[in-house]
Short mmCIF file of C-alpha atoms in Angstrom, two decimals:
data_model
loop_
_atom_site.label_atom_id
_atom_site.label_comp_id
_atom_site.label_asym_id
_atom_site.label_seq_id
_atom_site.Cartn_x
_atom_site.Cartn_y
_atom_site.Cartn_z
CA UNK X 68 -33.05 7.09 14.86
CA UNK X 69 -30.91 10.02 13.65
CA UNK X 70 -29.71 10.69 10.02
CA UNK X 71 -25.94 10.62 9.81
CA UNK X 72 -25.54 13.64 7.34
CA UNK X 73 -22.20 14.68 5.18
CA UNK X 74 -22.40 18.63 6.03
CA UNK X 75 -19.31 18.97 3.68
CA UNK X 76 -16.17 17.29 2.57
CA UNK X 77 -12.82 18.40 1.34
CA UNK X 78 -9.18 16.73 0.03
CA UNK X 79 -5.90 18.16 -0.93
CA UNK X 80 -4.24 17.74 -3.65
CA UNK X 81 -2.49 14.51 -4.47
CA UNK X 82 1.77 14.83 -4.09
CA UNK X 83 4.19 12.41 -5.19
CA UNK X 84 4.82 10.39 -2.08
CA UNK X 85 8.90 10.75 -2.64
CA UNK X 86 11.56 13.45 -1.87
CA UNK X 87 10.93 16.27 -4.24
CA UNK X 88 7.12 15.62 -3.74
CA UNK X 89 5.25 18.75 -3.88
CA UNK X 90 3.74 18.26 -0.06
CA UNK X 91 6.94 15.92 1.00
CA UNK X 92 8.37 19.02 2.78
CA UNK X 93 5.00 19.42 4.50
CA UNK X 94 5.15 17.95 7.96
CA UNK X 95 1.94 15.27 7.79
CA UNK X 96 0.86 17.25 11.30
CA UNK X 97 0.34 19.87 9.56
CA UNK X 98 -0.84 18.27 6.16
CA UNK X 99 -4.13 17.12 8.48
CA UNK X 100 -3.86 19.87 10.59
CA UNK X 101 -3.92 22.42 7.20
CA UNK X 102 -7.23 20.34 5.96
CA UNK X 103 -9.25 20.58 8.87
CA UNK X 104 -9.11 24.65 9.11
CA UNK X 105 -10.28 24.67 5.51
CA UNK X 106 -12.83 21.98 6.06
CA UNK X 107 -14.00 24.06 8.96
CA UNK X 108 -13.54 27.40 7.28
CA UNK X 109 -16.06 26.73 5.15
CA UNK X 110 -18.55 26.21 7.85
CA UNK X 111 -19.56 28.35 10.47
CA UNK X 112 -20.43 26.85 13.76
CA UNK X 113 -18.85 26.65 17.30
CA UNK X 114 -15.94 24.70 17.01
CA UNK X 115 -16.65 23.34 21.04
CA UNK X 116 -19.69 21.45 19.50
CA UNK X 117 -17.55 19.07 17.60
CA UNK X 118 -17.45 15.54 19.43
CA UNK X 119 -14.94 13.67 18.54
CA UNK X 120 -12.41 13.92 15.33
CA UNK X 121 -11.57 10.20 13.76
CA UNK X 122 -8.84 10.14 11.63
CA UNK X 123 -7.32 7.32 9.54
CA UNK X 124 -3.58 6.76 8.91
CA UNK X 125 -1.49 3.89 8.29
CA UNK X 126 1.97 3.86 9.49
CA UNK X 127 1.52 5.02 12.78
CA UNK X 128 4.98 5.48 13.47
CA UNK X 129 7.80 8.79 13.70
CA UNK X 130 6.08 11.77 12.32
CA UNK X 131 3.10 9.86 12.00
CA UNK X 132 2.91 8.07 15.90
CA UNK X 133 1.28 9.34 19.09
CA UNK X 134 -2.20 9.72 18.20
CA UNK X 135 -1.58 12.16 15.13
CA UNK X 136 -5.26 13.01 14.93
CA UNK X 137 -5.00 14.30 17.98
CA UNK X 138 -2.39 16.10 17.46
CA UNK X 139 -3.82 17.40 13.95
CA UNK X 140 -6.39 18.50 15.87
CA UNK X 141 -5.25 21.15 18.90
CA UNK X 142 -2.50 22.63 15.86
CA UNK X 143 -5.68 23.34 13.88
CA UNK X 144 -7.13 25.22 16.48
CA UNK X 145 -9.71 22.94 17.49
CA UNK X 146 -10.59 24.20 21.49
CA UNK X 147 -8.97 21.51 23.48
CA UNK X 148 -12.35 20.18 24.89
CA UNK X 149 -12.34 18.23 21.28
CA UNK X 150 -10.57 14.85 21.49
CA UNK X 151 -10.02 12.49 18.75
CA UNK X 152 -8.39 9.57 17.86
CA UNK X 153 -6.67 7.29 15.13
CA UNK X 154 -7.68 4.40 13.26
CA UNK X 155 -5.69 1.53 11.40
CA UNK X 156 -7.64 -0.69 9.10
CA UNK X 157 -5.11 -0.49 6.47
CA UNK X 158 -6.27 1.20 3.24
CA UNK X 159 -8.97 1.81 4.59
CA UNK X 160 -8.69 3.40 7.24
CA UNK X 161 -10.56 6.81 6.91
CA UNK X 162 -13.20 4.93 5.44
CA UNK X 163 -13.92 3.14 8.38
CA UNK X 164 -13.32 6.44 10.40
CA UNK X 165 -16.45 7.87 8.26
CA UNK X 166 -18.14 4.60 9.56
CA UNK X 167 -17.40 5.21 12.94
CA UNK X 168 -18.05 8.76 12.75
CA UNK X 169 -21.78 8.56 11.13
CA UNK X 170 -22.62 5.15 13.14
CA UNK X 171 -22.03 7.29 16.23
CA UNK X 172 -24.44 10.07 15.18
CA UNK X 173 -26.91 7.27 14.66
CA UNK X 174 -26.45 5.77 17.65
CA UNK X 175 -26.84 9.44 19.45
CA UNK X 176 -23.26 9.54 21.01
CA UNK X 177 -22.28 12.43 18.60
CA UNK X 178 -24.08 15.15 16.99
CA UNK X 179 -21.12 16.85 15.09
CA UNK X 180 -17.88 14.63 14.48
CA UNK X 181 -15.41 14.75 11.84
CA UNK X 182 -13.63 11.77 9.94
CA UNK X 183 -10.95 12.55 8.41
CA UNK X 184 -7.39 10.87 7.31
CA UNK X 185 -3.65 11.83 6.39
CA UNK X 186 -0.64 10.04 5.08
CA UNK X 187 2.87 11.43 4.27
CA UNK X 188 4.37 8.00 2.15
CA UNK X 189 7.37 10.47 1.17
CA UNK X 190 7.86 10.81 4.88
CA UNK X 191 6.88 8.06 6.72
CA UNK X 192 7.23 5.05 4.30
CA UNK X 193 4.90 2.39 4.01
CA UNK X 194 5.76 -0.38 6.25
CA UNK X 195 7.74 2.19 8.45
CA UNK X 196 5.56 1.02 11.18
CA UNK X 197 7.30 -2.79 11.20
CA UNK X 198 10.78 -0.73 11.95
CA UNK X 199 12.26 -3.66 10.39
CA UNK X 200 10.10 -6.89 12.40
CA UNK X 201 7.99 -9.10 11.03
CA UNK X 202 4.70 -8.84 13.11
CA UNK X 203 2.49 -11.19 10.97
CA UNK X 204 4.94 -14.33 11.10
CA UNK X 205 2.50 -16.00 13.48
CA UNK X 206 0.03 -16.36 10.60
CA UNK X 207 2.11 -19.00 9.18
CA UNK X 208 0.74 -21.61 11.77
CA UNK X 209 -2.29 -20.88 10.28
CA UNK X 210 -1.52 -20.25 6.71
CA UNK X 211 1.90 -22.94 6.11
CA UNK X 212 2.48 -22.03 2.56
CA UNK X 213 2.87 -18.39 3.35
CA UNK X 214 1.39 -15.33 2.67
CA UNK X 215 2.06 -12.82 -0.10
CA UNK X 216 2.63 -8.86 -1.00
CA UNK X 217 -0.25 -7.16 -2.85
CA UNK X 218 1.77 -7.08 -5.97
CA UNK X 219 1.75 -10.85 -5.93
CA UNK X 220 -2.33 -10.61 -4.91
CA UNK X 221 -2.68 -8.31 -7.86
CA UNK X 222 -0.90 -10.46 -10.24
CA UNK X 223 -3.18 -13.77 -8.72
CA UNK X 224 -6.41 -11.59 -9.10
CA UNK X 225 -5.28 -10.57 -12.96
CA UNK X 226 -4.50 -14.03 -13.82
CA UNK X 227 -7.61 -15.50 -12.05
CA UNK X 228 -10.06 -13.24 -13.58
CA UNK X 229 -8.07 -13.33 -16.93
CA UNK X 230 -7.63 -10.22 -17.13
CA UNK X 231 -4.56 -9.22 -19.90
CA UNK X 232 -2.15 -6.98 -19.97
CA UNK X 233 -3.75 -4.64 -22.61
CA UNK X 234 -7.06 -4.53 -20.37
CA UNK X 235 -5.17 -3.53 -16.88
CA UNK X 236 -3.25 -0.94 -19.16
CA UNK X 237 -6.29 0.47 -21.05
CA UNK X 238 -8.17 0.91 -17.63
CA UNK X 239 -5.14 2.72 -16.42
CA UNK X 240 -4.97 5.18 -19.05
CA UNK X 241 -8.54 5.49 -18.68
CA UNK X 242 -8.40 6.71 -15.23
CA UNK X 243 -5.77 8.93 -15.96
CA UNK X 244 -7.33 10.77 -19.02
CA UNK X 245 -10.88 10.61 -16.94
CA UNK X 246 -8.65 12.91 -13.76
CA UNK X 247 -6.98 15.11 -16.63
CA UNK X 248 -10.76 15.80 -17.70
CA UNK X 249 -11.62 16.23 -14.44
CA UNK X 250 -9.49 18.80 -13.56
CA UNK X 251 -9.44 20.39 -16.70
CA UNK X 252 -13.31 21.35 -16.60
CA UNK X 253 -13.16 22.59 -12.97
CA UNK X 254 -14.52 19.14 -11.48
CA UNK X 255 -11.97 19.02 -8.57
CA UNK X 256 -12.75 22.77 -7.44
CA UNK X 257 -15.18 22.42 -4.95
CA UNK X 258 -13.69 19.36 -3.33
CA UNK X 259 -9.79 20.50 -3.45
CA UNK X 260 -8.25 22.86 -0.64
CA UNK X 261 -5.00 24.24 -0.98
CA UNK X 262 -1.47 23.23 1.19
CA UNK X 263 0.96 25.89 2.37
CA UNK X 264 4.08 24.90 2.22
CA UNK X 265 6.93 25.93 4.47
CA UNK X 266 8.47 28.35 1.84
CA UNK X 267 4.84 30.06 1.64
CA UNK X 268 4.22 28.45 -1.74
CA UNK X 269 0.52 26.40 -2.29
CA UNK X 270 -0.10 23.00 -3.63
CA UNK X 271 -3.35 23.09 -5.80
CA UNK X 272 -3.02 20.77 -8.55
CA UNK X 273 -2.81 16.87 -8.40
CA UNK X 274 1.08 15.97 -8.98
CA UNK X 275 0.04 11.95 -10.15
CA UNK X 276 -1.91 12.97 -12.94
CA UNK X 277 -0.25 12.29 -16.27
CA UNK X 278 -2.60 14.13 -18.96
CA UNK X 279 -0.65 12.19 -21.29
CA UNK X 280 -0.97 8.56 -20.63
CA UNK X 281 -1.78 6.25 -23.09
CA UNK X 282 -2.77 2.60 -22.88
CA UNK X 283 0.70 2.25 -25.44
CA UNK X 284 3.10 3.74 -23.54
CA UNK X 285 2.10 1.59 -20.46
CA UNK X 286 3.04 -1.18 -22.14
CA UNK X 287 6.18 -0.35 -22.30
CA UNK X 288 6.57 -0.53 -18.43
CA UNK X 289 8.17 -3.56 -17.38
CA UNK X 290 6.62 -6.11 -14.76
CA UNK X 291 7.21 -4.70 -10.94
CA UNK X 292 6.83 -8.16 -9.48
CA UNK X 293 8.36 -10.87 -11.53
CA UNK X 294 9.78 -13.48 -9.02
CA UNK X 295 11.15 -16.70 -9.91
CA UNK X 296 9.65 -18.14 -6.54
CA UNK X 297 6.35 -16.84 -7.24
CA UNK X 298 6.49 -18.02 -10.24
CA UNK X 299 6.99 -21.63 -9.53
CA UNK X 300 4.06 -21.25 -6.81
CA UNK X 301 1.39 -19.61 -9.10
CA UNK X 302 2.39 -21.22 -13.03
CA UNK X 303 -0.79 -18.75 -14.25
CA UNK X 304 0.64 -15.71 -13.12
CA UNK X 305 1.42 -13.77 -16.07
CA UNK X 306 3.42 -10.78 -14.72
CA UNK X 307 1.33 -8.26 -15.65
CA UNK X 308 1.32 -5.53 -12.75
CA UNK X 309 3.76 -2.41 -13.31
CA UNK X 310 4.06 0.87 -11.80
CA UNK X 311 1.67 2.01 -14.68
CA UNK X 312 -1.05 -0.38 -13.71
CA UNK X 313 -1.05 0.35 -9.98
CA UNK X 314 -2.09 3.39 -7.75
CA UNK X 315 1.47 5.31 -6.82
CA UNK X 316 3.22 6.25 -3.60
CA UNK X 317 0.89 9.57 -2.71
CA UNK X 318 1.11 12.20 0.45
CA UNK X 319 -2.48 13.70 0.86
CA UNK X 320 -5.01 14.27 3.65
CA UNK X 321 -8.84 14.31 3.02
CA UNK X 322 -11.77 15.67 5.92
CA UNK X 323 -15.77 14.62 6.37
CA UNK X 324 -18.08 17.55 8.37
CA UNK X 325 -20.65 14.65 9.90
CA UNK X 326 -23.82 15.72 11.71
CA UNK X 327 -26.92 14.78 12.56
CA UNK X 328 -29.97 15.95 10.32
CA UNK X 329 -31.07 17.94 13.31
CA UNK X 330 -27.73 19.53 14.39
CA UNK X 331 -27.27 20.13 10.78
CA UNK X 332 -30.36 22.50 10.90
CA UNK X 333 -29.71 23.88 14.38
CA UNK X 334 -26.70 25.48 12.95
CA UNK X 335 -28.36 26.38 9.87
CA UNK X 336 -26.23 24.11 7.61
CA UNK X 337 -26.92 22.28 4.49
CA UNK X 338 -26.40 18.63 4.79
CA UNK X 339 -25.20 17.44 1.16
CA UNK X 340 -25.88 13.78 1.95
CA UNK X 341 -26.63 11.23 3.91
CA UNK X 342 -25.30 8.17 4.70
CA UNK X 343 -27.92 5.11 3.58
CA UNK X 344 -25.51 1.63 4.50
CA UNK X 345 -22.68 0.13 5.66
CA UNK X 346 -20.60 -2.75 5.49
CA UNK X 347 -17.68 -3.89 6.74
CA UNK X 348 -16.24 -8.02 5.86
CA UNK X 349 -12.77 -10.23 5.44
CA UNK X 350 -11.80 -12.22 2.68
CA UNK X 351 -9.06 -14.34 1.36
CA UNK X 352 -5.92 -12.79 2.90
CA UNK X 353 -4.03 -14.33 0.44
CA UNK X 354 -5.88 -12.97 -3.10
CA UNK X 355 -6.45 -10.12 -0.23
CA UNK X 356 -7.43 -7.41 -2.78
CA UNK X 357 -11.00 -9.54 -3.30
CA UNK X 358 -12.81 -8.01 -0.31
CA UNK X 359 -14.85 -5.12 -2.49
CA UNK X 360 -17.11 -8.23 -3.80
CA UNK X 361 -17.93 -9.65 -0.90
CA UNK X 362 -18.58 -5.97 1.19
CA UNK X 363 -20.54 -4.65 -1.98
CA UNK X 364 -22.87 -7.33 -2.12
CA UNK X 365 -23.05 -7.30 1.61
CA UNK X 366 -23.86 -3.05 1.65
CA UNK X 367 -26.47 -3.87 -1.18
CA UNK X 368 -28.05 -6.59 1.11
CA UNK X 369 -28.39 -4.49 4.03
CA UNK X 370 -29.49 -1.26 2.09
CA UNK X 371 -32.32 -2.85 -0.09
CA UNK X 372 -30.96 -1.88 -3.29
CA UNK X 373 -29.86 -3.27 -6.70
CA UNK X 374 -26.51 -2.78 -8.08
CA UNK X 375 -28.66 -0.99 -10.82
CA UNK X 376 -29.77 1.54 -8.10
CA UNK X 377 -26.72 2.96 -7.86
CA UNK X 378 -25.54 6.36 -9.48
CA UNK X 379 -22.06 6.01 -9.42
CA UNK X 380 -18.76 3.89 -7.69
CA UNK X 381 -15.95 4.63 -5.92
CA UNK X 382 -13.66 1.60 -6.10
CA UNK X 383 -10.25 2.25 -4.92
CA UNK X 384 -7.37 1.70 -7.65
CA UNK X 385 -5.29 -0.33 -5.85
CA UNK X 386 -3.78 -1.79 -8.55
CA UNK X 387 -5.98 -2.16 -12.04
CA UNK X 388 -7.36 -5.82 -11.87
CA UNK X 389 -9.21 -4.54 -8.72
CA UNK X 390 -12.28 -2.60 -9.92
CA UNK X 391 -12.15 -5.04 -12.78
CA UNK X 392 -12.50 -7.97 -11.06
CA UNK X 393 -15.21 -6.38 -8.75
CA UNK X 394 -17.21 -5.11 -11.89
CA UNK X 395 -17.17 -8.08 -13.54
CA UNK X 396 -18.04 -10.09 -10.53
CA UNK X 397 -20.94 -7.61 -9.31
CA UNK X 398 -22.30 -7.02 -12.67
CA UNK X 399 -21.35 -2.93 -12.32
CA UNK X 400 -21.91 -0.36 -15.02
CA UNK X 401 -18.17 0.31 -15.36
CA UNK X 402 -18.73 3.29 -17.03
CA UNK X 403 -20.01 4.22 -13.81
CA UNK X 404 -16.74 3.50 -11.79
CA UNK X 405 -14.64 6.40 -10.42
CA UNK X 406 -16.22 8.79 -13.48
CA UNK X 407 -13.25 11.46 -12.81
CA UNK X 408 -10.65 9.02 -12.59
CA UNK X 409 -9.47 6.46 -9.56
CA UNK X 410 -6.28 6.34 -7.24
CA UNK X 411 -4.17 4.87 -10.44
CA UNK X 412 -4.03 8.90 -11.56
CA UNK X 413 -5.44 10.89 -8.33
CA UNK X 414 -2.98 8.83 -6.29
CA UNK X 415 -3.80 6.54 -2.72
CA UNK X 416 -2.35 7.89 0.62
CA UNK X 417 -2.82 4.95 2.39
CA UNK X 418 -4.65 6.62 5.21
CA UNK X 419 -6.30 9.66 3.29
CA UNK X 420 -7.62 7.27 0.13
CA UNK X 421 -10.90 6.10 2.49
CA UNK X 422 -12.42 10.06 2.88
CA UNK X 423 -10.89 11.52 -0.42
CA UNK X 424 -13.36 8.63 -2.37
CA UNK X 425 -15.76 10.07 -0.20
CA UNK X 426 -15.55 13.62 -0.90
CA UNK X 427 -14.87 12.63 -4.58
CA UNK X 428 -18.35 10.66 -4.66
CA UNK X 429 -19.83 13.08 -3.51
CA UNK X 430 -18.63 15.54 -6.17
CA UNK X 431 -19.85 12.79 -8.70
CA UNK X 432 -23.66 12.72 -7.47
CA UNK X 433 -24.11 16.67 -7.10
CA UNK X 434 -22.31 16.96 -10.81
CA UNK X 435 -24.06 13.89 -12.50
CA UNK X 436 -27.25 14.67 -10.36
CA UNK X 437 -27.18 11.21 -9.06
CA UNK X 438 -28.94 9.96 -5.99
CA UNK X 439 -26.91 7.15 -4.81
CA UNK X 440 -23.40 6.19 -4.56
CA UNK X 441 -21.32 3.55 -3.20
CA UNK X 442 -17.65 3.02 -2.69
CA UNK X 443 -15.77 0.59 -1.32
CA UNK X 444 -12.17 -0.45 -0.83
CA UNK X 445 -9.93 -3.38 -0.66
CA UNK X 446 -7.18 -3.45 2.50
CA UNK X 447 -4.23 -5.18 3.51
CA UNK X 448 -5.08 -8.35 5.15
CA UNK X 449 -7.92 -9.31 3.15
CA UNK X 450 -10.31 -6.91 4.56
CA UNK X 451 -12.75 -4.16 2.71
CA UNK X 452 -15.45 -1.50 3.63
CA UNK X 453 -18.60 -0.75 1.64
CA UNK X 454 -20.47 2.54 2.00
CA UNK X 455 -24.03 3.92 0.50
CA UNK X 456 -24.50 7.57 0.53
CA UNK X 457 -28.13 9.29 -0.95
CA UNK X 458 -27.36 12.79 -2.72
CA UNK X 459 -29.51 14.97 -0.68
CA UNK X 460 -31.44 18.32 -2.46
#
């Protein structure tokens, strides 16, 4: 059976996902389109060998619609003999396009693919793709009491875990002066590519990290959900989630080089790891956010390893009771999680968030000289993926 290996991986800088946004005026065509010639700039093989490109993106809708991996794709260059599609499984989408991508090398329908996601939230909104409908009204024959945002899931999983205010505050500021370190000691080079922009300028530098942040001046923020509804429904909520405490509206594109071991030394390329395990599982849609439990201890199951195995974690910053609840119910290092900060400071474009914890776990191993890493990510619905990679060299 073939080795699925990561020949190299690459993410742009994060932009505030609002007008005035330093990639907002960047179409998010071009945004993918822009990170797939450096991804492949880096790497020197014939372009016609790649198989397939699987991108992830969200709100598949306006500048976002019509197969935009596709169309990512033939404005990068790519020969038109490549095809490539786009996947929706929320936030994680280009997490589950890196599953797709390596399960097919395994499997021997690809031997060079690339996974890959974009999202433009200063563009194309979140929830753009609902134009205004309410697609998941159904579920209330199934679920009477109703359904609820993420904020409100956030606030349940904070309250639930008991989690205070101070704690999903401190790990906040945490992640932010972790990214501010980060980039500060060159961390980020390798892995971030810069955007043109129309007016010939570059974006290079991550716009959502605050150097500055302290656990003390996030408590200043007020609560982003408070409802008097909610409030009634759930007495324990404690109102707790802010803008401070949760991962901000972010435009960014990320890109995975996947091959097999043996393509990989065909071409005379270096694999940098491989991928070990996967895991895919839904939870509660209505705590939603809980999934990274049940898909870590499902990837650990299937991979034959301890949570002590592993080197490092990417768990996606949703919103600050996430890794927090995970590490407290998997028994994680947290000193381990997201070492050069999480999507609270480095930002989460929807579709992009799944291959940029990719590319930055893999920055973690090679600097920390760690062999395995695992990430994993909560998504809207009550869904999450789970993926082991082994440092390789």
């Amino acid at each position: 059976m073939p080795n699925a290996v990561i020949v190299d991986a690459v993410r742009t800088a994060s932009g505030k996902g609002k007008p005035g946004g330093g990639l907002s005026g960047v179409l998010p065509v071009d945004l993918l389109a822009q990170t797939l010639q450096a991804l492949l700039a880096r790497n020197d093989f014939d372009l016609a060998l790649i198989d397939d490109v699987i991108a992830g993106c969200v709100s598949q809708t306006g500048e976002q619609a019509l197969n935009i991996a596709r169309t990512a794709a033939l404005v990068a260059g790519l020969p038109e003999s490549v095809p490539a599609t786009s996947v929706d499984r929320q936030c994680g989408s280009s997490q589950q396009a890196a599953h797709f991508a390596a399960q097919g090398v395994i499997a021997g329908a690809y031997d060079v693919v690339i996974a890959c996601g974009v999202e433009s939230m200063s563009r194309v909104p979140m929830g753009a793709s609902s134009q205004g409908e309410k697609p998941m009204a159904p579920l209330s024959r199934r679920y009477p009491e109703g359904l609820v945002g993420q904020g409100i899931s956030a606030e349940l999983i904070a309250a639930r875990w008991g989690f205070s205010r101070a704690q999903l505050d401190e790990y906040s500021a945490r992640s932010h002066q972790l990214a501010a370190e980060a980039t500060a000691t060159g961390r980020f080079d390798r892995e971030t590519i810069a955007i043109t922009r129309p007016d010939g300028t570059q974006h290079t530098l991550n716009e959502t990290v605050r150097a500055a942040t302290t656990a003390d001046g996030l408590g200043g923020l007020r609560a982003s959900f408070e409802n008097p509804e909610f409030s009634a429904r759930f007495p324990e909520i404690n109102w707790s989630i802010t803008a401070g405490n949760s991962s901000p509206l972010t435009d960014a594109a990320s890109a995975v080089l996947i091959m097999s071991e043996e393509k990989a030394a065909e071409l005379g390329l270096t694999p940098r790891a491989r991928f070990h395990s996967f895991a895919v599982t839904g939870s509660d849609p209505l705590l939603m956010l809980t999934g990274v439990i049940p898909a870590t201890q499902k990837v650990l199951a299937r991979s034959g390893l301890s949570i002590d195995d592993i080197d490092t974690f990417e768990v996606n910053e949703a919103f600050a009771p996430v890794p927090l609840a995970w590490a407290a119910d998997v028994k994680a290092d947290l000193a381990k999680v997201n070492p050069a900060g999480g999507a609270i400071a480095l930002g989460h474009a929807l579709g992009a968030s799944g291959t940029r914890l990719l590319t930055t776990m893999l920055t973690n191993l090679e600097v920390g000289g760690g062999r395995y890493g695992l990430q994993t990510m909560c998504e809207g619905g009550g869904m999450a993926n789970a993926t082991i990679i082994e440092r390789l060299g």
